[in-house]
Amino acid sequence: MSGNGNAAATAEEDTPKMRVIRVGTRKSQLARIQTDGVVATLKALYPGLQFEIIAMSTTGDKILDTALSKIGEKSLFTKELEHALERNEVDLVVHSLKDLPTVLPPGFTIGAVCRRESPYDAVVFHPKFVGKTLETLPEKSVVGTSSLRRAAQLQRKFPHLEFKSIRGNLNTRLQKLDELQEFSAIILAAAGLQRMGWQNRVGQILHPEECMYAVGQGALGVEVRAKDQDILDLVGVLHDPETLLRCIAERSFLRHLEGGCSVPVAVHTAIKDGQLYLTGGVWSLNGAETMQDTMQTTIHVPVQHEDGPEDDPQLVGITARNIPRQPQLAAENLGISLATLLLNKGAKNILDVARQLNEAH
């Protein structure tokens, strides 16, 4: 008996242990749902690997009594997760792409941009206003949003409404809407509501002519260590070529404008008949002043690989070695060209004033 037991123990020791890939995420329910989705895809692609999810709180999760634009920290929802990456406590981190600054700290890169869900904003109404739209809400109704971009555009479009900051994760914000009598409606990203399974709360979808969206909205980004080729190869298969090119153009536009959370900048992109279209705009805080334009570039949405490795593969923080380089560069140049056009028309003045006013309040 004892002989068989020893043999079994030896066989177990000889069996190679499954490699464990540690995945970092924020603790919120939405962040967990997004991370679970990415991990499920990776598990299906790599059945020989094990994945462990490690959740942590970030600065943005902890400071809930201040508008995001006032905190003055570019990596509000990413810093703690990047520290874990740096210390080799996790191998990759799943983020909402719109939370990732256009310039990442040295040593990090976005190794995958996953297929985008709806990039639009959605309006959720207080139960007593179900069936209304922003246009038909009563005069002086208060609409909650934590975004300067949304507030500036919607104030311009719906001057009869008042806009007030509302913070917290999706669950908290919906609770504040339903339980307090303070807000008639709140604006949230449609993608987040979809992922949480709360589509039934959406009372109105805001299309670009009403409210253009945030750079990267609706897409997920997988951040990794820039020199970890093994993990880069592992997550690179998650790149969605069309989403990648649209988001490179959007991030390039924002980076060149030097925009961020503290100024109202918004975009709209589309790929049609081999053309990538980018519409971008900047607004004053109250929405009274705005500057927008559209440019396009020829692009052929790549299937997969073509070029060899580059010396510096990153474009606006993104590494996509398995996607042809030419369309990526065209998308980056489109963003730079549109930002330059707006800056030459005087967008810098609008942004500078918005930044100063935001800091002063």
CSV table of C-alpha atoms in Angstrom, one decimal:
chain,number,residue,atom,x,y,z
A,1,MET,CA,0.0,0.0,0.0
A,2,SER,CA,2.7,2.4,1.1
A,3,GLY,CA,4.6,1.8,-2.2
A,4,ASN,CA,1.6,2.8,-4.3
A,5,GLY,CA,1.1,5.9,-2.2
A,6,ASN,CA,4.7,7.0,-2.8
A,7,ALA,CA,4.4,6.4,-6.5
A,8,ALA,CA,1.3,8.5,-6.7
A,9,ALA,CA,3.0,11.3,-4.8
A,10,THR,CA,6.0,11.2,-7.1
A,11,ALA,CA,3.8,11.3,-10.2
A,12,GLU,CA,2.0,14.3,-8.8
A,13,GLU,CA,5.3,16.1,-8.3
A,14,ASP,CA,6.4,15.2,-11.8
A,15,THR,CA,3.2,16.7,-13.3
A,16,PRO,CA,4.1,20.3,-14.5
A,17,LYS,CA,2.2,22.9,-12.5
A,18,MET,CA,-0.1,25.1,-14.6
A,19,ARG,CA,1.3,28.6,-15.0
A,20,VAL,CA,-0.7,31.2,-13.1
A,21,ILE,CA,-1.3,34.5,-14.8
A,22,ARG,CA,-2.3,37.2,-12.2
A,23,VAL,CA,-4.8,39.8,-13.4
A,24,GLY,CA,-5.3,43.1,-11.6
A,25,THR,CA,-8.6,45.0,-11.5
A,26,ARG,CA,-10.4,47.7,-9.5
A,27,LYS,CA,-12.8,46.4,-6.9
A,28,SER,CA,-16.1,47.8,-8.3
A,29,GLN,CA,-18.7,45.5,-9.6
A,30,LEU,CA,-18.4,46.9,-13.2
A,31,ALA,CA,-14.5,46.5,-13.1
A,32,ARG,CA,-14.9,42.9,-12.0
A,33,ILE,CA,-17.5,42.1,-14.7
A,34,GLN,CA,-15.1,43.7,-17.3
A,35,THR,CA,-12.1,41.8,-16.0
A,36,ASP,CA,-14.1,38.5,-15.8
A,37,GLY,CA,-15.0,38.9,-19.5
A,38,VAL,CA,-11.4,39.4,-20.6
A,39,VAL,CA,-10.2,36.5,-18.4
A,40,ALA,CA,-13.0,34.2,-19.8
A,41,THR,CA,-11.7,35.0,-23.4
A,42,LEU,CA,-8.1,34.3,-22.4
A,43,LYS,CA,-9.0,31.0,-20.7
A,44,ALA,CA,-10.7,29.9,-23.9
A,45,LEU,CA,-7.7,30.8,-25.9
A,46,TYR,CA,-5.1,29.3,-23.4
A,47,PRO,CA,-6.7,26.3,-21.7
A,48,GLY,CA,-3.2,25.3,-20.4
A,49,LEU,CA,-3.0,28.5,-18.2
A,50,GLN,CA,-4.6,29.4,-14.9
A,51,PHE,CA,-5.8,32.9,-14.2
A,52,GLU,CA,-6.1,34.5,-10.8
A,53,ILE,CA,-7.9,37.9,-10.4
A,54,ILE,CA,-6.6,40.3,-7.8
A,55,ALA,CA,-8.9,43.3,-7.0
A,56,MET,CA,-7.7,46.5,-5.3
A,57,SER,CA,-9.0,50.0,-4.6
A,58,THR,CA,-7.5,53.1,-6.4
A,59,THR,CA,-7.3,56.7,-5.5
A,60,GLY,CA,-10.3,57.5,-7.6
A,61,ASP,CA,-12.4,54.9,-5.8
A,62,LYS,CA,-11.4,56.4,-2.4
A,63,ILE,CA,-12.0,60.1,-3.0
A,64,LEU,CA,-15.7,60.3,-3.6
A,65,ASP,CA,-16.6,63.8,-2.4
A,66,THR,CA,-14.6,65.7,-5.1
A,67,ALA,CA,-15.3,66.0,-8.8
A,68,LEU,CA,-12.8,64.0,-10.8
A,69,SER,CA,-11.7,67.1,-12.7
A,70,LYS,CA,-10.7,68.8,-9.4
A,71,ILE,CA,-8.4,66.1,-8.0
A,72,GLY,CA,-5.7,67.0,-10.5
A,73,GLU,CA,-4.3,63.4,-10.8
A,74,LYS,CA,-4.0,61.9,-14.3
A,75,SER,CA,-3.9,58.3,-13.2
A,76,LEU,CA,-6.7,58.4,-10.7
A,77,PHE,CA,-8.0,54.9,-11.4
A,78,THR,CA,-4.7,53.3,-12.6
A,79,LYS,CA,-1.8,54.3,-10.2
A,80,GLU,CA,-2.3,51.6,-7.6
A,81,LEU,CA,-2.7,48.9,-10.3
A,82,GLU,CA,0.4,50.1,-12.0
A,83,HIS,CA,2.4,49.8,-8.7
A,84,ALA,CA,1.3,46.2,-8.5
A,85,LEU,CA,2.4,45.6,-12.1
A,86,GLU,CA,5.8,47.3,-11.3
A,87,ARG,CA,6.3,45.1,-8.3
A,88,ASN,CA,5.4,41.9,-10.3
A,89,GLU,CA,2.4,41.3,-8.1
A,90,VAL,CA,0.2,41.1,-11.2
A,91,ASP,CA,1.0,40.3,-14.8
A,92,LEU,CA,-1.7,42.4,-16.5
A,93,VAL,CA,-4.4,44.8,-15.6
A,94,VAL,CA,-7.8,45.3,-17.2
A,95,HIS,CA,-9.0,49.0,-17.4
A,96,SER,CA,-11.7,51.0,-19.0
A,97,LEU,CA,-9.6,52.5,-21.8
A,98,LYS,CA,-10.9,56.0,-21.1
A,99,ASP,CA,-9.3,55.9,-17.6
A,100,LEU,CA,-5.8,55.4,-19.1
A,101,PRO,CA,-3.8,58.6,-19.7
A,102,THR,CA,-2.5,59.1,-23.2
A,103,VAL,CA,1.0,59.1,-21.8
A,104,LEU,CA,1.7,56.1,-19.6
A,105,PRO,CA,4.4,56.0,-17.0
A,106,PRO,CA,7.7,54.6,-18.3
A,107,GLY,CA,7.8,50.8,-18.3
A,108,PHE,CA,4.1,50.2,-19.1
A,109,THR,CA,2.1,49.8,-22.3
A,110,ILE,CA,-1.4,48.9,-23.4
A,111,GLY,CA,-0.9,45.4,-24.8
A,112,ALA,CA,-4.5,45.0,-26.0
A,113,VAL,CA,-7.5,47.2,-27.0
A,114,CYS,CA,-10.5,44.9,-26.9
A,115,ARG,CA,-13.6,45.2,-29.1
A,116,ARG,CA,-15.6,48.3,-28.3
A,117,GLU,CA,-19.1,48.2,-27.0
A,118,SER,CA,-21.3,51.3,-27.5
A,119,PRO,CA,-19.2,54.4,-27.0
A,120,TYR,CA,-22.3,56.6,-26.4
A,121,ASP,CA,-23.6,58.2,-23.3
A,122,ALA,CA,-27.0,57.2,-21.8
A,123,VAL,CA,-29.5,59.1,-19.7
A,124,VAL,CA,-31.1,57.3,-16.8
A,125,PHE,CA,-34.2,59.1,-15.4
A,126,HIS,CA,-35.6,59.3,-11.9
A,127,PRO,CA,-38.6,56.9,-11.7
A,128,LYS,CA,-41.0,59.9,-11.8
A,129,PHE,CA,-39.6,61.1,-15.1
A,130,VAL,CA,-39.5,57.8,-16.9
A,131,GLY,CA,-40.7,58.3,-20.5
A,132,LYS,CA,-39.2,61.8,-20.7
A,133,THR,CA,-36.1,63.0,-22.7
A,134,LEU,CA,-33.6,65.7,-21.7
A,135,GLU,CA,-35.5,68.0,-24.0
A,136,THR,CA,-38.9,67.4,-22.2
A,137,LEU,CA,-37.6,67.5,-18.6
A,138,PRO,CA,-39.1,70.4,-16.7
A,139,GLU,CA,-37.3,73.8,-16.5
A,140,LYS,CA,-34.4,73.8,-13.9
A,141,SER,CA,-34.3,70.0,-13.6
A,142,VAL,CA,-31.0,68.9,-12.1
A,143,VAL,CA,-29.0,66.4,-14.1
A,144,GLY,CA,-26.1,64.6,-12.5
A,145,THR,CA,-22.8,63.9,-14.2
A,146,SER,CA,-19.2,63.7,-13.0
A,147,SER,CA,-17.9,64.7,-16.5
A,148,LEU,CA,-17.0,68.2,-17.6
A,149,ARG,CA,-17.3,67.0,-21.2
A,150,ARG,CA,-20.9,65.9,-20.8
A,151,ALA,CA,-21.9,69.0,-18.8
A,152,ALA,CA,-20.4,71.4,-21.3
A,153,GLN,CA,-22.0,69.9,-24.4
A,154,LEU,CA,-25.4,69.3,-22.7
A,155,GLN,CA,-25.6,72.8,-21.2
A,156,ARG,CA,-25.2,74.2,-24.6
A,157,LYS,CA,-27.8,71.8,-26.1
A,158,PHE,CA,-30.3,71.9,-23.2
A,159,PRO,CA,-30.0,75.4,-21.5
A,160,HIS,CA,-33.2,74.8,-19.5
A,161,LEU,CA,-31.4,72.2,-17.4
A,162,GLU,CA,-28.9,72.4,-14.5
A,163,PHE,CA,-25.9,70.1,-14.3
A,164,LYS,CA,-24.4,69.0,-11.0
A,165,SER,CA,-21.5,66.7,-10.2
A,166,ILE,CA,-22.4,63.2,-9.0
A,167,ARG,CA,-19.7,60.7,-7.9
A,168,GLY,CA,-19.4,57.0,-6.9
A,169,ASN,CA,-19.5,53.8,-8.8
A,170,LEU,CA,-22.5,52.9,-11.0
A,171,ASN,CA,-24.4,51.3,-8.1
A,172,THR,CA,-23.9,54.3,-5.9
A,173,ARG,CA,-25.0,56.8,-8.6
A,174,LEU,CA,-28.1,54.9,-9.4
A,175,GLN,CA,-29.0,54.7,-5.7
A,176,LYS,CA,-28.5,58.5,-5.3
A,177,LEU,CA,-30.8,59.1,-8.3
A,178,ASP,CA,-33.5,56.8,-7.1
A,179,GLU,CA,-33.4,57.5,-3.4
A,180,LEU,CA,-32.6,61.2,-3.2
A,181,GLN,CA,-35.0,63.8,-4.7
A,182,GLU,CA,-32.0,65.8,-5.9
A,183,PHE,CA,-31.6,64.6,-9.5
A,184,SER,CA,-34.1,64.2,-12.3
A,185,ALA,CA,-31.7,62.2,-14.4
A,186,ILE,CA,-28.0,61.2,-14.5
A,187,ILE,CA,-25.7,60.6,-17.5
A,188,LEU,CA,-23.7,57.4,-17.6
A,189,ALA,CA,-21.7,55.5,-20.2
A,190,ALA,CA,-24.0,53.2,-22.1
A,191,ALA,CA,-21.3,50.4,-22.2
A,192,GLY,CA,-21.1,50.3,-18.4
A,193,LEU,CA,-24.9,49.9,-18.1
A,194,GLN,CA,-24.9,47.2,-20.8
A,195,ARG,CA,-22.1,45.2,-19.0
A,196,MET,CA,-24.0,45.4,-15.7
A,197,GLY,CA,-27.2,44.2,-17.4
A,198,TRP,CA,-29.1,47.4,-16.6
A,199,GLN,CA,-30.2,48.2,-20.2
A,200,ASN,CA,-33.7,48.5,-18.9
A,201,ARG,CA,-32.7,51.7,-17.0
A,202,VAL,CA,-31.6,53.5,-20.2
A,203,GLY,CA,-34.2,56.2,-21.0
A,204,GLN,CA,-32.3,57.9,-23.8
A,205,ILE,CA,-29.1,57.3,-25.8
A,206,LEU,CA,-27.2,60.5,-26.7
A,207,HIS,CA,-25.9,60.4,-30.2
A,208,PRO,CA,-22.8,62.4,-31.3
A,209,GLU,CA,-24.8,65.4,-32.6
A,210,GLU,CA,-26.2,65.8,-29.0
A,211,CYS,CA,-23.1,64.7,-27.0
A,212,MET,CA,-19.8,63.4,-28.4
A,213,TYR,CA,-18.1,60.7,-26.3
A,214,ALA,CA,-14.9,60.5,-24.3
A,215,VAL,CA,-11.7,59.3,-25.9
A,216,GLY,CA,-11.6,55.5,-25.7
A,217,GLN,CA,-15.2,55.2,-24.2
A,218,GLY,CA,-16.7,51.8,-24.4
A,219,ALA,CA,-13.4,50.0,-25.0
A,220,LEU,CA,-11.3,48.0,-22.6
A,221,GLY,CA,-7.5,48.3,-22.4
A,222,VAL,CA,-5.1,45.6,-21.0
A,223,GLU,CA,-2.0,47.2,-19.5
A,224,VAL,CA,1.2,45.2,-19.1
A,225,ARG,CA,4.9,45.7,-18.5
A,226,ALA,CA,6.4,47.1,-21.7
A,227,LYS,CA,9.3,44.6,-21.6
A,228,ASP,CA,7.3,41.5,-20.8
A,229,GLN,CA,7.3,40.1,-24.3
A,230,ASP,CA,5.7,36.8,-23.0
A,231,ILE,CA,2.6,38.6,-21.6
A,232,LEU,CA,2.5,41.0,-24.6
A,233,ASP,CA,2.2,38.0,-26.9
A,234,LEU,CA,-0.4,36.4,-24.7
A,235,VAL,CA,-2.8,39.5,-24.6
A,236,GLY,CA,-2.0,40.7,-28.2
A,237,VAL,CA,-4.5,38.4,-29.7
A,238,LEU,CA,-7.3,40.4,-27.9
A,239,HIS,CA,-6.7,43.5,-30.1
A,240,ASP,CA,-9.7,44.4,-32.2
A,241,PRO,CA,-8.2,46.0,-35.3
A,242,GLU,CA,-11.1,48.5,-35.9
A,243,THR,CA,-11.4,49.5,-32.2
A,244,LEU,CA,-7.6,49.8,-32.0
A,245,LEU,CA,-7.3,52.2,-35.0
A,246,ARG,CA,-10.3,54.4,-33.8
A,247,CYS,CA,-8.8,54.6,-30.3
A,248,ILE,CA,-5.3,55.4,-31.6
A,249,ALA,CA,-6.8,58.4,-33.5
A,250,GLU,CA,-8.8,59.5,-30.5
A,251,ARG,CA,-5.9,59.2,-28.0
A,252,SER,CA,-3.6,61.0,-30.4
A,253,PHE,CA,-6.0,63.9,-30.8
A,254,LEU,CA,-6.3,64.2,-27.0
A,255,ARG,CA,-2.6,63.9,-26.4
A,256,HIS,CA,-1.8,66.6,-29.0
A,257,LEU,CA,-4.4,68.9,-27.4
A,258,GLU,CA,-2.9,68.2,-24.0
A,259,GLY,CA,-6.5,67.6,-22.8
A,260,GLY,CA,-7.5,65.4,-19.9
A,261,CYS,CA,-10.1,65.1,-17.2
A,262,SER,CA,-9.9,68.8,-16.4
A,263,VAL,CA,-11.1,70.1,-19.7
A,264,PRO,CA,-14.1,69.3,-22.0
A,265,VAL,CA,-12.7,67.4,-25.0
A,266,ALA,CA,-14.9,64.9,-26.9
A,267,VAL,CA,-14.6,62.8,-30.1
A,268,HIS,CA,-16.5,60.7,-32.5
A,269,THR,CA,-14.9,58.1,-34.9
A,270,ALA,CA,-16.1,55.8,-37.6
A,271,ILE,CA,-14.5,53.5,-40.2
A,272,LYS,CA,-16.4,53.3,-43.5
A,273,ASP,CA,-15.2,52.2,-47.0
A,274,GLY,CA,-11.6,52.2,-46.1
A,275,GLN,CA,-11.7,55.7,-44.5
A,276,LEU,CA,-11.2,56.5,-40.8
A,277,TYR,CA,-13.3,59.6,-39.9
A,278,LEU,CA,-12.4,61.5,-36.7
A,279,THR,CA,-14.6,64.4,-35.4
A,280,GLY,CA,-13.2,66.2,-32.4
A,281,GLY,CA,-14.2,69.1,-30.3
A,282,VAL,CA,-13.3,71.3,-27.4
A,283,TRP,CA,-15.8,73.4,-25.2
A,284,SER,CA,-15.7,76.1,-22.6
A,285,LEU,CA,-16.9,74.9,-19.2
A,286,ASN,CA,-20.4,76.3,-19.7
A,287,GLY,CA,-20.5,75.1,-23.3
A,288,ALA,CA,-20.9,78.7,-24.7
A,289,GLU,CA,-17.8,78.4,-26.8
A,290,THR,CA,-16.9,75.4,-28.9
A,291,MET,CA,-14.7,74.5,-31.7
A,292,GLN,CA,-15.2,71.3,-33.7
A,293,ASP,CA,-14.0,69.8,-37.0
A,294,THR,CA,-13.8,66.5,-38.9
A,295,MET,CA,-10.9,65.0,-40.8
A,296,GLN,CA,-10.4,61.6,-42.5
A,297,THR,CA,-7.6,59.4,-43.7
A,298,THR,CA,-7.4,56.3,-45.9
A,299,ILE,CA,-7.0,53.1,-43.9
A,300,HIS,CA,-7.4,49.5,-44.7
A,301,VAL,CA,-8.6,47.6,-41.6
A,302,PRO,CA,-5.9,45.0,-41.2
A,303,VAL,CA,-6.6,41.4,-40.5
A,304,GLN,CA,-3.4,40.6,-38.6
A,305,HIS,CA,0.4,40.6,-38.8
A,306,GLU,CA,2.5,42.1,-41.6
A,307,ASP,CA,5.6,44.0,-40.3
A,308,GLY,CA,8.5,42.9,-38.1
A,309,PRO,CA,9.2,44.3,-34.7
A,310,GLU,CA,9.8,48.1,-34.3
A,311,ASP,CA,12.4,49.8,-32.1
A,312,ASP,CA,9.7,51.7,-30.3
A,313,PRO,CA,6.4,50.0,-31.0
A,314,GLN,CA,4.2,52.2,-28.8
A,315,LEU,CA,1.8,54.7,-30.3
A,316,VAL,CA,-0.1,56.8,-27.7
A,317,GLY,CA,0.8,54.1,-25.1
A,318,ILE,CA,-0.5,51.2,-27.2
A,319,THR,CA,1.6,48.3,-28.4
A,320,ALA,CA,0.1,46.2,-31.3
A,321,ARG,CA,2.9,44.3,-33.0
A,322,ASN,CA,0.4,41.8,-34.5
A,323,ILE,CA,-1.4,44.5,-36.4
A,324,PRO,CA,0.1,46.2,-39.5
A,325,ARG,CA,2.0,49.3,-38.7
A,326,GLN,CA,0.9,51.5,-41.6
A,327,PRO,CA,-2.8,51.9,-40.6
A,328,GLN,CA,-1.7,52.6,-36.9
A,329,LEU,CA,0.6,55.4,-38.0
A,330,ALA,CA,-2.2,56.8,-40.3
A,331,ALA,CA,-4.6,56.8,-37.3
A,332,GLU,CA,-2.0,58.5,-35.1
A,333,ASN,CA,-1.3,61.2,-37.7
A,334,LEU,CA,-5.1,61.8,-38.2
A,335,GLY,CA,-5.4,62.6,-34.5
A,336,ILE,CA,-2.4,65.0,-34.6
A,337,SER,CA,-3.7,66.7,-37.8
A,338,LEU,CA,-7.1,67.4,-36.3
A,339,ALA,CA,-5.7,68.6,-33.0
A,340,THR,CA,-3.3,70.9,-34.9
A,341,LEU,CA,-6.1,72.3,-37.0
A,342,LEU,CA,-8.2,73.1,-33.9
A,343,LEU,CA,-5.2,74.6,-32.1
A,344,ASN,CA,-4.5,76.8,-35.1
A,345,LYS,CA,-8.1,78.0,-35.0
A,346,GLY,CA,-7.7,79.0,-31.3
A,347,ALA,CA,-8.7,75.9,-29.4
A,348,LYS,CA,-5.8,76.4,-27.0
A,349,ASN,CA,-7.4,79.6,-25.6
A,350,ILE,CA,-10.7,77.8,-24.9
A,351,LEU,CA,-8.9,74.9,-23.2
A,352,ASP,CA,-6.6,77.2,-21.1
A,353,VAL,CA,-9.6,79.3,-19.8
A,354,ALA,CA,-11.5,76.1,-19.0
A,355,ARG,CA,-8.5,74.7,-17.1
A,356,GLN,CA,-8.0,77.9,-15.1
A,357,LEU,CA,-11.7,78.2,-14.3
A,358,ASN,CA,-11.9,74.6,-13.2
A,359,GLU,CA,-8.9,75.0,-11.0
A,360,ALA,CA,-10.2,78.2,-9.5
A,361,HIS,CA,-13.6,76.8,-8.5
